[in-house]
Short mmCIF file of C-alpha atoms and ligand atoms in Angstrom, two decimals:
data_model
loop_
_atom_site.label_atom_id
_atom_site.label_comp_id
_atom_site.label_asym_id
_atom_site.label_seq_id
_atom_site.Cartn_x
_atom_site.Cartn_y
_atom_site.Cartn_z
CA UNK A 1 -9.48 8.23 -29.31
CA UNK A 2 -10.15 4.97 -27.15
CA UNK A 3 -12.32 5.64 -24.04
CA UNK A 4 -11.05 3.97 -20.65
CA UNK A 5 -13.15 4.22 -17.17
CA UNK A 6 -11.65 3.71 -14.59
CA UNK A 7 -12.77 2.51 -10.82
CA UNK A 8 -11.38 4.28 -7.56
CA UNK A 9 -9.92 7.35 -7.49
CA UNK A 10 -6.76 5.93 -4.89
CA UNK A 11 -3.42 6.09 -5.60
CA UNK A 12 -3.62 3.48 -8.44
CA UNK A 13 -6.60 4.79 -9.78
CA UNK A 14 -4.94 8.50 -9.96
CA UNK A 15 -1.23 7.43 -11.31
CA UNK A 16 -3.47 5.09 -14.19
CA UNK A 17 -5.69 8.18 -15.24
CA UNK A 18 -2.56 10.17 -15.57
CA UNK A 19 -0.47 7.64 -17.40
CA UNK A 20 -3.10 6.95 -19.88
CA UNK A 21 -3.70 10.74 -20.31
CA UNK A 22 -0.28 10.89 -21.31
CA UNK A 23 -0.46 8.56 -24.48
CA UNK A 24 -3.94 10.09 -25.56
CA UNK A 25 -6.67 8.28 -23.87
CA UNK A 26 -9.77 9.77 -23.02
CA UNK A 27 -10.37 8.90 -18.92
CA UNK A 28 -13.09 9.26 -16.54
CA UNK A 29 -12.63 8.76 -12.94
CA UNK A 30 -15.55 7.19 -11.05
CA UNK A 31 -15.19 7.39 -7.13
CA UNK A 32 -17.53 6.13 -4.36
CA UNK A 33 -16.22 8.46 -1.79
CA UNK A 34 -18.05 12.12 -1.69
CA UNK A 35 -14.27 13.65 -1.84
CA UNK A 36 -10.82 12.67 -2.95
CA UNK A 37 -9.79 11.85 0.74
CA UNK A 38 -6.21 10.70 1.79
CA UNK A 39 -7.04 7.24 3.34
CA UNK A 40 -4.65 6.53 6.43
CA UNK A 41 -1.54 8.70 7.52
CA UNK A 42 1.40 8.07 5.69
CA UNK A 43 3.21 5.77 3.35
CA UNK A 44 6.21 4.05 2.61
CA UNK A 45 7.08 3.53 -1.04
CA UNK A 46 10.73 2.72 -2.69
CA UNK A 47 12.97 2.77 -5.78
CA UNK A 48 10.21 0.31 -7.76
CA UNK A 49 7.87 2.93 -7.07
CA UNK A 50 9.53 5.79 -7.96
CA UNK A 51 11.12 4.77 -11.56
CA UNK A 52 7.01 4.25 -12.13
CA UNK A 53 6.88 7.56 -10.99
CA UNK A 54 9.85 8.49 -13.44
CA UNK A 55 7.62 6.81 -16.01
CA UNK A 56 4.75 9.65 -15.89
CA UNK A 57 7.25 12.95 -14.70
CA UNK A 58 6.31 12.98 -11.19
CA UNK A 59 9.26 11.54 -9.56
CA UNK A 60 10.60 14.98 -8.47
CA UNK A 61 7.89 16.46 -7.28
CA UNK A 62 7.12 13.64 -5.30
CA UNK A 63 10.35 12.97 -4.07
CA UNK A 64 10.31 17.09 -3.00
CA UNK A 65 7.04 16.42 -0.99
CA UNK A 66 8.67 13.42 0.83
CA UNK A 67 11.55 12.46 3.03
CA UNK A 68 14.24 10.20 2.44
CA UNK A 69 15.54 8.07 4.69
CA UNK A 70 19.39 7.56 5.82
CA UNK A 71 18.83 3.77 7.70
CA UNK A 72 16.05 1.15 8.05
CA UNK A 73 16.12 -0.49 10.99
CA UNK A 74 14.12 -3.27 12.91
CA UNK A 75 14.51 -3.04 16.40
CA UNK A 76 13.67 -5.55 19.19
CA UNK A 77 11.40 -4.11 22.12
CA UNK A 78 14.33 -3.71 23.74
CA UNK A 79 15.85 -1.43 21.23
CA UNK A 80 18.25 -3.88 20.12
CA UNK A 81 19.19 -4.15 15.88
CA UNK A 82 18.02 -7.32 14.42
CA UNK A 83 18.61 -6.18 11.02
CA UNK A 84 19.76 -2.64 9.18
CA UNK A 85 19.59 -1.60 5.54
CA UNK A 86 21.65 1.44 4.55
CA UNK A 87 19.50 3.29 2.94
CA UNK A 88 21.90 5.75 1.00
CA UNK A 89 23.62 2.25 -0.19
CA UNK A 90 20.46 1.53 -1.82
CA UNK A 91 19.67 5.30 -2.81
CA UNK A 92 23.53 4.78 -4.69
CA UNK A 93 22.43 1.63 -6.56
CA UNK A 94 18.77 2.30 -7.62
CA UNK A 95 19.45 5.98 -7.56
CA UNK A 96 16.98 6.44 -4.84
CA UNK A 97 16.34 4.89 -1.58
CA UNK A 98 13.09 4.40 0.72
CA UNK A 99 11.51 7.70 1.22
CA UNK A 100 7.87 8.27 3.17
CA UNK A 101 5.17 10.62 2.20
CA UNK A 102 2.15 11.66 3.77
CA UNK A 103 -0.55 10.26 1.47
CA UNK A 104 -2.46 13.85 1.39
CA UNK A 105 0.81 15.17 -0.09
CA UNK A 106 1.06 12.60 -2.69
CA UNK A 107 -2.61 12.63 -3.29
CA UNK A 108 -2.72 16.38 -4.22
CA UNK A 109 0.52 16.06 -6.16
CA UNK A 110 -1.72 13.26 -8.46
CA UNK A 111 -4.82 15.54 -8.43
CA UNK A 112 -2.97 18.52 -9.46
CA UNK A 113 -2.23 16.62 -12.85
CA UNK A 114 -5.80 15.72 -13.84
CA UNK A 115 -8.30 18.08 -14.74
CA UNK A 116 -11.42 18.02 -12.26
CA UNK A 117 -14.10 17.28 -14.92
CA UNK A 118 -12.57 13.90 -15.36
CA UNK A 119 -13.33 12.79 -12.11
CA UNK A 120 -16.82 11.49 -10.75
CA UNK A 121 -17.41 11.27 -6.48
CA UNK A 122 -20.31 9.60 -5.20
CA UNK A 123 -19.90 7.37 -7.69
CA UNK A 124 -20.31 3.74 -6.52
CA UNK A 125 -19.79 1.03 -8.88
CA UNK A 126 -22.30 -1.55 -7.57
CA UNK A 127 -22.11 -3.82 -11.18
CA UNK A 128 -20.45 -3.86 -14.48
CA UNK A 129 -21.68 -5.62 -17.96
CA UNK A 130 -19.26 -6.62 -21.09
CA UNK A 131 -20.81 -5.98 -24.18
CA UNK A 132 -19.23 -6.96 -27.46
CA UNK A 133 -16.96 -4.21 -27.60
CA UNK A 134 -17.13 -1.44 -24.91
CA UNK A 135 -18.15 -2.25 -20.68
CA UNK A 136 -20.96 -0.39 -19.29
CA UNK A 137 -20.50 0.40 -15.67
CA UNK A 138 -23.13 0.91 -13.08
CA UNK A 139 -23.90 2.98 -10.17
CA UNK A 140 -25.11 3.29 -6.75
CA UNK A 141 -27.59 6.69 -8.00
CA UNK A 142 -29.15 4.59 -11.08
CA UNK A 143 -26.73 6.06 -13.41
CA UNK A 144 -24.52 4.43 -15.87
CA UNK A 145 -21.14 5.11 -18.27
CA UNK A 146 -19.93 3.43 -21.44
CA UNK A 147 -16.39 3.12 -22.55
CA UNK A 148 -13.92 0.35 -24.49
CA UNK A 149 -12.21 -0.44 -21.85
CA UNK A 150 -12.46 -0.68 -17.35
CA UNK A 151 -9.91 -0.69 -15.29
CA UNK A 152 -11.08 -1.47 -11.87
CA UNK A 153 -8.08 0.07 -8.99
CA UNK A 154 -11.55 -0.05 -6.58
CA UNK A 155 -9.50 -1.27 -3.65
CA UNK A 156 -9.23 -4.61 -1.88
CA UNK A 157 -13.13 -4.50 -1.35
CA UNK A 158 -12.89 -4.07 -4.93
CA UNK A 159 -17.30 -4.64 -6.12
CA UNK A 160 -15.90 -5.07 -9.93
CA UNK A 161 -13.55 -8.39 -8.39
CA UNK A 162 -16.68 -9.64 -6.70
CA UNK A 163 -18.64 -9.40 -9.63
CA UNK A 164 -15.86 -11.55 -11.48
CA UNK A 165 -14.56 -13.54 -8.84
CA UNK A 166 -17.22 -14.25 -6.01
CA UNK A 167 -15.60 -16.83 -5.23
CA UNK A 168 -12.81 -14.78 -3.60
CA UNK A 169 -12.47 -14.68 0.16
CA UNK A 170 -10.57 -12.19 1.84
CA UNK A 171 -7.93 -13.51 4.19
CA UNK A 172 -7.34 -11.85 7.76
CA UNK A 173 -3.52 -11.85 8.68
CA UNK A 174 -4.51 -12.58 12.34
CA UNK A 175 -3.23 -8.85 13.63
CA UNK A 176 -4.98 -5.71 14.37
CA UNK A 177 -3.53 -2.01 13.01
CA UNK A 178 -3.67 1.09 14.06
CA UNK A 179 -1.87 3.94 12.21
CA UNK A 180 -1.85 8.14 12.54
CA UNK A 181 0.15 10.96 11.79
CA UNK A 182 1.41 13.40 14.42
CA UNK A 183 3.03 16.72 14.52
CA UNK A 184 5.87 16.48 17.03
CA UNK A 185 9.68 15.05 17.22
CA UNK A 186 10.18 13.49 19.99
CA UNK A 187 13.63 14.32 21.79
CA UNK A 188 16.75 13.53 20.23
CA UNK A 189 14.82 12.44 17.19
CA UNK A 190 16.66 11.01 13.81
CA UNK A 191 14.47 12.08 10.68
CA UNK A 192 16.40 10.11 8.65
CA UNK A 193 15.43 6.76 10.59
CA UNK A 194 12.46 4.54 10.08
CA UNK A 195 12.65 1.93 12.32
CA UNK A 196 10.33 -0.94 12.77
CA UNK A 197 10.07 -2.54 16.46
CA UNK A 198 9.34 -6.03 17.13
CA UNK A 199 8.00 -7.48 20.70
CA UNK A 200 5.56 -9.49 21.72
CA UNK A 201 3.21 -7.48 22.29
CA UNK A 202 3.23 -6.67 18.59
CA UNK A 203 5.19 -4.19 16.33
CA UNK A 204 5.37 -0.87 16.07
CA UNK A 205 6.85 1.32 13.29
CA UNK A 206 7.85 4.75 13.09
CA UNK A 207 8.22 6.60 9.96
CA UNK A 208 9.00 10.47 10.04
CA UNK A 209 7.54 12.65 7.59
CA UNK A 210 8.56 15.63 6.38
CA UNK A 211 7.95 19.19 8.44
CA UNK A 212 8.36 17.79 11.84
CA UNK A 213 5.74 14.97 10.81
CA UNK A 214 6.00 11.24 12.30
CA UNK A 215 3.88 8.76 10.84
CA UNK A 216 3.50 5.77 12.63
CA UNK A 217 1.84 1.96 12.90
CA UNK A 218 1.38 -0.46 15.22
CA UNK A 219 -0.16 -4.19 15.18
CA UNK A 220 -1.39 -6.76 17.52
CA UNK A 221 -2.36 -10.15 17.51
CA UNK A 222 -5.77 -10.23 17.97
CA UNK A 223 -9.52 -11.94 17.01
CA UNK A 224 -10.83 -10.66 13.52
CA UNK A 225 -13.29 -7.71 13.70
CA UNK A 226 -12.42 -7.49 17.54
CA UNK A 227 -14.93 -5.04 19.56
CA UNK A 228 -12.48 -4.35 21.96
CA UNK A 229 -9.47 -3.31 19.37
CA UNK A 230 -12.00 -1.41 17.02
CA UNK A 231 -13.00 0.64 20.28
CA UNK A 232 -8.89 1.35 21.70
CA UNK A 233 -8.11 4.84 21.93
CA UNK A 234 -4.60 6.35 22.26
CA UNK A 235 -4.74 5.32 25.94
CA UNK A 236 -5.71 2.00 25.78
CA UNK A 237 -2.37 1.26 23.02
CA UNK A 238 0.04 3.19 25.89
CA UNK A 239 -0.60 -0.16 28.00
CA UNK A 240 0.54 -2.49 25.58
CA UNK A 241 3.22 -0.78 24.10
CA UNK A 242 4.31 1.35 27.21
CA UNK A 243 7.37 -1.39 27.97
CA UNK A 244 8.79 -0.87 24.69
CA UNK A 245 11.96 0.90 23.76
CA UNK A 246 11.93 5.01 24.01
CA UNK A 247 10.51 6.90 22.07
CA UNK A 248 7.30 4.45 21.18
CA UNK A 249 5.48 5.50 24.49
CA UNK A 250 6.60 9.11 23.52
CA UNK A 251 5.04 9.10 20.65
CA UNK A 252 1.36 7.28 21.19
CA UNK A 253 0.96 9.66 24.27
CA UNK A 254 1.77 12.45 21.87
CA UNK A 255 -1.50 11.18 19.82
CA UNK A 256 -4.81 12.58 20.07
CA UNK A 257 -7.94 9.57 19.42
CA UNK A 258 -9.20 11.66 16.36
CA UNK A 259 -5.77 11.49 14.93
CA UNK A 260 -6.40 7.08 14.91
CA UNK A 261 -7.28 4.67 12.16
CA UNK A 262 -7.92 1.44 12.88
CA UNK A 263 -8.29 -1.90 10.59
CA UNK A 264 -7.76 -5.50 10.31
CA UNK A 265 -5.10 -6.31 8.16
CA UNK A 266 -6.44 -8.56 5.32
CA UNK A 267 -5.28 -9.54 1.67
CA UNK A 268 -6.47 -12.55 -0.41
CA UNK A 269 -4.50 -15.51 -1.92
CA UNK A 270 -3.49 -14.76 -5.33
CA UNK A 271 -6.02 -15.51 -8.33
CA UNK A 272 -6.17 -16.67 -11.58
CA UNK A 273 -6.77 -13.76 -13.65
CA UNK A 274 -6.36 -9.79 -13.68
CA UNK A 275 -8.18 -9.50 -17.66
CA UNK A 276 -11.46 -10.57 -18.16
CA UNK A 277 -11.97 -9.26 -21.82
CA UNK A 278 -12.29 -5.48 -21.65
CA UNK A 279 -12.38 -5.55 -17.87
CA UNK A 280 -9.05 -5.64 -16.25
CA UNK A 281 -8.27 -5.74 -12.35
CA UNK A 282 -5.06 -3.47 -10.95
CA UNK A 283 -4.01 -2.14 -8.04
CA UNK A 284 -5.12 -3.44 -4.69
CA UNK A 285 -8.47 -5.17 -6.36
CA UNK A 286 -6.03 -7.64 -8.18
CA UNK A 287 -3.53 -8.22 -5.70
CA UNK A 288 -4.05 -6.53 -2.13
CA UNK A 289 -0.97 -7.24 0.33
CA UNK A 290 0.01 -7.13 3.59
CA UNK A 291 1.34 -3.88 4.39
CA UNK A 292 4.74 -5.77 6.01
CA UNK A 293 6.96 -5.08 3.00
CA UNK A 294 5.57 -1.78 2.06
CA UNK A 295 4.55 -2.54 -1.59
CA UNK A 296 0.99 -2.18 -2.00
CA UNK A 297 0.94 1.40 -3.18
CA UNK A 298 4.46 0.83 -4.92
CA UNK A 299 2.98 -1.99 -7.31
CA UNK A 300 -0.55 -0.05 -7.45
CA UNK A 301 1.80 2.46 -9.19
CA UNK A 302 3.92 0.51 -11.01
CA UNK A 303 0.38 -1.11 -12.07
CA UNK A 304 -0.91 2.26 -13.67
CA UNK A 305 2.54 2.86 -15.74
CA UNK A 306 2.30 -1.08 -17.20
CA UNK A 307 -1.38 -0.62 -17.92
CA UNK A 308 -1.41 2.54 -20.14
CA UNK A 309 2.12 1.10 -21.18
CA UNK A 310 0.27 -2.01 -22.73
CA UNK A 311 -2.46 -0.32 -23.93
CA UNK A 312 -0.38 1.80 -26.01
CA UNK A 313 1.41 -0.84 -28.15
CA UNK A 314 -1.82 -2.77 -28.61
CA UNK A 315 -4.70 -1.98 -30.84
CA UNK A 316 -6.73 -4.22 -28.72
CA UNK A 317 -7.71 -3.35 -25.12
CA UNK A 318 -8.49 -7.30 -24.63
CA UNK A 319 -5.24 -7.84 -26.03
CA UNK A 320 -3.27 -5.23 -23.84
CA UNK A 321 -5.32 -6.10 -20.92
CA UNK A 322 -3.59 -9.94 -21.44
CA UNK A 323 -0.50 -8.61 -21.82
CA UNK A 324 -0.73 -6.63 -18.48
CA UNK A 325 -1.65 -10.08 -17.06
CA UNK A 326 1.10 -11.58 -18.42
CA UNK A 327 3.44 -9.15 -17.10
CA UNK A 328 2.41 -8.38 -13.87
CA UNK A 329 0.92 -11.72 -12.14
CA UNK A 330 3.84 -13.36 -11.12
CA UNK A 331 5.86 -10.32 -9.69
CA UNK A 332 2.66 -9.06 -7.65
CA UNK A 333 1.47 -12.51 -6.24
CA UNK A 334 4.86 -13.10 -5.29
CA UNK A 335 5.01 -9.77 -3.53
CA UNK A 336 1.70 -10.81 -1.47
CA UNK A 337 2.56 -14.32 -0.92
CA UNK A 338 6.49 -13.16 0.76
CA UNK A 339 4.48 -10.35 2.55
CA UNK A 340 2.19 -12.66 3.85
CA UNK A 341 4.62 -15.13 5.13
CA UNK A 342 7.05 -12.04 6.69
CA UNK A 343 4.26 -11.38 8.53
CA UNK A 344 3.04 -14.08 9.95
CA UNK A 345 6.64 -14.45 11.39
CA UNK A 346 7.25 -10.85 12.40
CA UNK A 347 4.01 -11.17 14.65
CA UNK A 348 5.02 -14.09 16.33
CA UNK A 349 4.83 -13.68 20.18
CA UNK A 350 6.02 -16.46 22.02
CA UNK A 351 9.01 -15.03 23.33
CA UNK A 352 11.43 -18.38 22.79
CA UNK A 353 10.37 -18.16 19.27
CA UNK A 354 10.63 -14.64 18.91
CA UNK A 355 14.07 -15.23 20.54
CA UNK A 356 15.24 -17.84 17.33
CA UNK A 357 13.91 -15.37 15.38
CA UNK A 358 15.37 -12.77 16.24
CA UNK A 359 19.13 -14.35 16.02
CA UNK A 360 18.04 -16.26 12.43
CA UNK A 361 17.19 -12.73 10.82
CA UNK A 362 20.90 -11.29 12.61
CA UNK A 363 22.63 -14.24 10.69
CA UNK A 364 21.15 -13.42 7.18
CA UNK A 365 24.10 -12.91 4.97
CA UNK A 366 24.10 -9.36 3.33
CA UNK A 367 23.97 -11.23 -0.05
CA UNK A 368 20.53 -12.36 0.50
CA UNK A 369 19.67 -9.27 1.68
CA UNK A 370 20.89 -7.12 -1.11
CA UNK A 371 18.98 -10.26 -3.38
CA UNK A 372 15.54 -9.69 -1.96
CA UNK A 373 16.30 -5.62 -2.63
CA UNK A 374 17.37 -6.42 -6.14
CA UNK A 375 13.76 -8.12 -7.15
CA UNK A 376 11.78 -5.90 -5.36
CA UNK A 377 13.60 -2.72 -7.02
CA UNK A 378 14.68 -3.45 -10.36
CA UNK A 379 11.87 -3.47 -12.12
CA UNK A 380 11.05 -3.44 -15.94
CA UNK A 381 7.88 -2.08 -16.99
C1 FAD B 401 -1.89 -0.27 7.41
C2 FAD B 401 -1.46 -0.13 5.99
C3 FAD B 401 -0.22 0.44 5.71
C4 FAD B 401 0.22 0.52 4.39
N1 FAD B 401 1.45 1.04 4.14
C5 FAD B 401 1.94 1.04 2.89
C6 FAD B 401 3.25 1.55 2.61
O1 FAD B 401 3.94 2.02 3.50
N2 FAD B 401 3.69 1.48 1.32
C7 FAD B 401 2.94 0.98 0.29
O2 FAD B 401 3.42 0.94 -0.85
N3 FAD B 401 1.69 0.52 0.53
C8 FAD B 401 1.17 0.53 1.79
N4 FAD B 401 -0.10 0.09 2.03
C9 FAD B 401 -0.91 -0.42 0.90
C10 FAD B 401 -1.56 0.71 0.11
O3 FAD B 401 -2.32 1.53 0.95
C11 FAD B 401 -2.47 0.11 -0.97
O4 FAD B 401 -1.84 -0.96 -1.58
C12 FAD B 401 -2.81 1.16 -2.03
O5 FAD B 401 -3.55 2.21 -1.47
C13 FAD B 401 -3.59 0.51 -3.17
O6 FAD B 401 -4.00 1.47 -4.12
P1 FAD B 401 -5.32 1.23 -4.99
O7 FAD B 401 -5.46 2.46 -5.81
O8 FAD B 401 -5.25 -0.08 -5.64
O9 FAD B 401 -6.47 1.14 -3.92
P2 FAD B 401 -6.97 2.24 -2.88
O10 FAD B 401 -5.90 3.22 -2.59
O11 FAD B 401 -7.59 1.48 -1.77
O12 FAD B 401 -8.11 3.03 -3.68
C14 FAD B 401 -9.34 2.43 -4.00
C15 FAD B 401 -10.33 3.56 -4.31
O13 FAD B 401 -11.52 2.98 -4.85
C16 FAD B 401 -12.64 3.55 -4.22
N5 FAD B 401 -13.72 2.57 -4.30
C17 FAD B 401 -13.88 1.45 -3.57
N6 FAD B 401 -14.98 0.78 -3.93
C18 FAD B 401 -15.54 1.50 -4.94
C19 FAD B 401 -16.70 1.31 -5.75
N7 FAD B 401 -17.51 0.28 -5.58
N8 FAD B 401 -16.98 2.25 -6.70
C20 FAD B 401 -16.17 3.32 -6.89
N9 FAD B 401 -15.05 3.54 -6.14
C21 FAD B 401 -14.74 2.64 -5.19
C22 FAD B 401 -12.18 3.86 -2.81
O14 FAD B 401 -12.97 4.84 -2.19
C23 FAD B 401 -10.74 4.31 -3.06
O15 FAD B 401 -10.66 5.70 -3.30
C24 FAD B 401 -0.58 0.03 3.34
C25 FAD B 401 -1.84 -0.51 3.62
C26 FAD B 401 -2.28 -0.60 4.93
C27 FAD B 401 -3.62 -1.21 5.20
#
């Protein structure tokens, strides 16, 4: 039985252990953080995602722990449409549409279908050595592991991709996020909308979850690593969003400052290669995104299902971990390079622009529309 290690216990890390599991690998889990914790507030993943799901039996469950949506809409500040996608149109073609989930809920729902022993916290992966045949791992405490094969899913930060590819600069989008979950509906509240509002003060999104849950984001233009941003509190976002359409001032005053996360948003321009040998990069270490089309966690899913997928039907893990290359490179750089560009555009803020914009994205034909849908969504693994 061929041993795989794997780097990062997030989503991509989780779904991989599991799909591997399932055609007879032996896994181990190695995770910096001291627990499994859900990183940020909610999530919004789509058909792509969930026929990955489908690949490994968890689409139900998951589906169960999350809420669909009816209608996707982006909204000017003034509440105006600027675009709409029926979501139960897509649900009918794909056979499911957008749906959120609170990441805690999905993250139990992967833990639940691992066995704990597998799985190593406080494990920091600080450097990582090929050997002829196997890659030996090694960590923050001194400690080491051995296996045939590494699969680093360690994250955009990813220490394995650094080791590999120093030469790889992360790239700050130019806009500030903030993100939480909540417990409260605001009045007259759809469940079944997400909508995602764009002004120029910057957009905000709001995503409801299930059980009277709203999950919601917000970005701002802003200096990289800004003091001022990194120190805003519930309060302090009220100000700049307070103009906008109801029920975004609703909903941050309805937000406690523990309940905040805050980050730059940052990605990197694609790279050259995912497999070096038996060391392969997935997930958000080979090809983090902007969060503006919503496919990071999708394709760090649909990442785990193609890895164990390829490993499978090859003998050779340097051979499978091509193959994943190969399959996966120009799909997922194509995802971050249209995410990038979306949002560069969706954060302009000069309001004549914004103005162009805003009528240019009205006059889309639905064709186009229902293209972009079609690559994201049908996927082959
Ligand atoms: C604001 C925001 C909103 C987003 N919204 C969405 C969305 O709606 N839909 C969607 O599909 N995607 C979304 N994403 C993207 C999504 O969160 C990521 O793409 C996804 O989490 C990537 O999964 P991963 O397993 O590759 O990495 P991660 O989930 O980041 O997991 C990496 C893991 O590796 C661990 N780790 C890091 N370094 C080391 C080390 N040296 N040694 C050991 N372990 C290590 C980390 O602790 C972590 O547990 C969003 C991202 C952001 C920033």
């Amino acid at each position: 039985m061929k041993k795989i290690n794997i780097i990062g216990g997030g989503i991509g890390g989780l779904c991989a252990a599991i799909a591997l599991r399932q055609q007879e690998f032996q896994v181990q889990i190695y995770e910096s953080a001291p627990e499994i914790k859900a990183l940020g507030a909610g999530l919004a993943l789509s058909a792509n995602a969930v026929k990955a799901l489908k690949a490994i039996g968890l689409d139900q469950a998951i589906l169960k722990a999350g809420n669909a949506f009816g209608c996707l809409q982006i909204l000017t500040e003034k509440g105006k449409t600027i675009a709409e996608t029926d979501a139960l149109k897509v649900a009918a073609r794909y056979g499911v549409g957008n749906f959120s989930i609170h990441r805690a809920d999905l993250q139990a729902i992967l833990m639940s279908q691992l066995p704990t022993e597998i799985l190593h916290l406080n494990k920091k992966c600080v450097d990582v050595l090929a050997r002829q045949d196997s890659v030996v791992v090694s960590f923050e405490d001194g400690s080491q592991a051995e296996a045939d094969g590494l699969i680093a899913f360690d994250g955009v930060h990813s220490a394995v991709r650094q080791k590999l590819l120093p030469e790889v600069q992360l790239r700050y989008a130019g806009y500030t996020c903030w993100r939480a979950a909540i417990h409260y509906a605001p009045k007259n509240f759809n469940p079944k909308l997400f909508t995602e509002t764009w002004g120029s003060r910057g957009r905000f999104g709001i995503v409801p979850l299930t059980d009277q849950r709203v999950y919601w984001f917000a970005t701002h233009n802003a200096p990289r690593q800004d003091e001022r941003m990194k120190n805003f509190r519930p309060q302090d976002l009220y100000e700049v969003f307070k103009s906008y359409h109801d029920p975004i001032p609703d909903v941050i005053s309805h937000t406690k400052e523990s309940q905040l996360i805050w980050n730059d948003i940052v990605d990197f321009p694609p790279i050259s290669r995912y497999a070096f040998g038996h060391i392969l990069l997935a997930g958000d270490a080979a090809h983090a995104t902007t969060p503006n089309m919503g496919q990071g966690a999708c394709m760090a899913i649909e990442d785990a299902v193609v890895v164990a997928k390829c490993l499978a039907s090859n003998q050779d893990i340097s051979s499978a971990f091509q193959a994943f290359e190969q399959k996966r490179k120009k799909r997922t750089q194509a995802i971050v390079n249209a995410s990038y560009q979306l949002g560069k555009v969706a954060q302009w803020d000069n309001p004549v622009l914004s103005a162009i914009r805003n009528t240019l994205f009205r006059m889309i034909p639905e064709k186009v529309n229902e293209k972009q849908i079609k690559n994201l969504y049908e996927v082959e693994f």
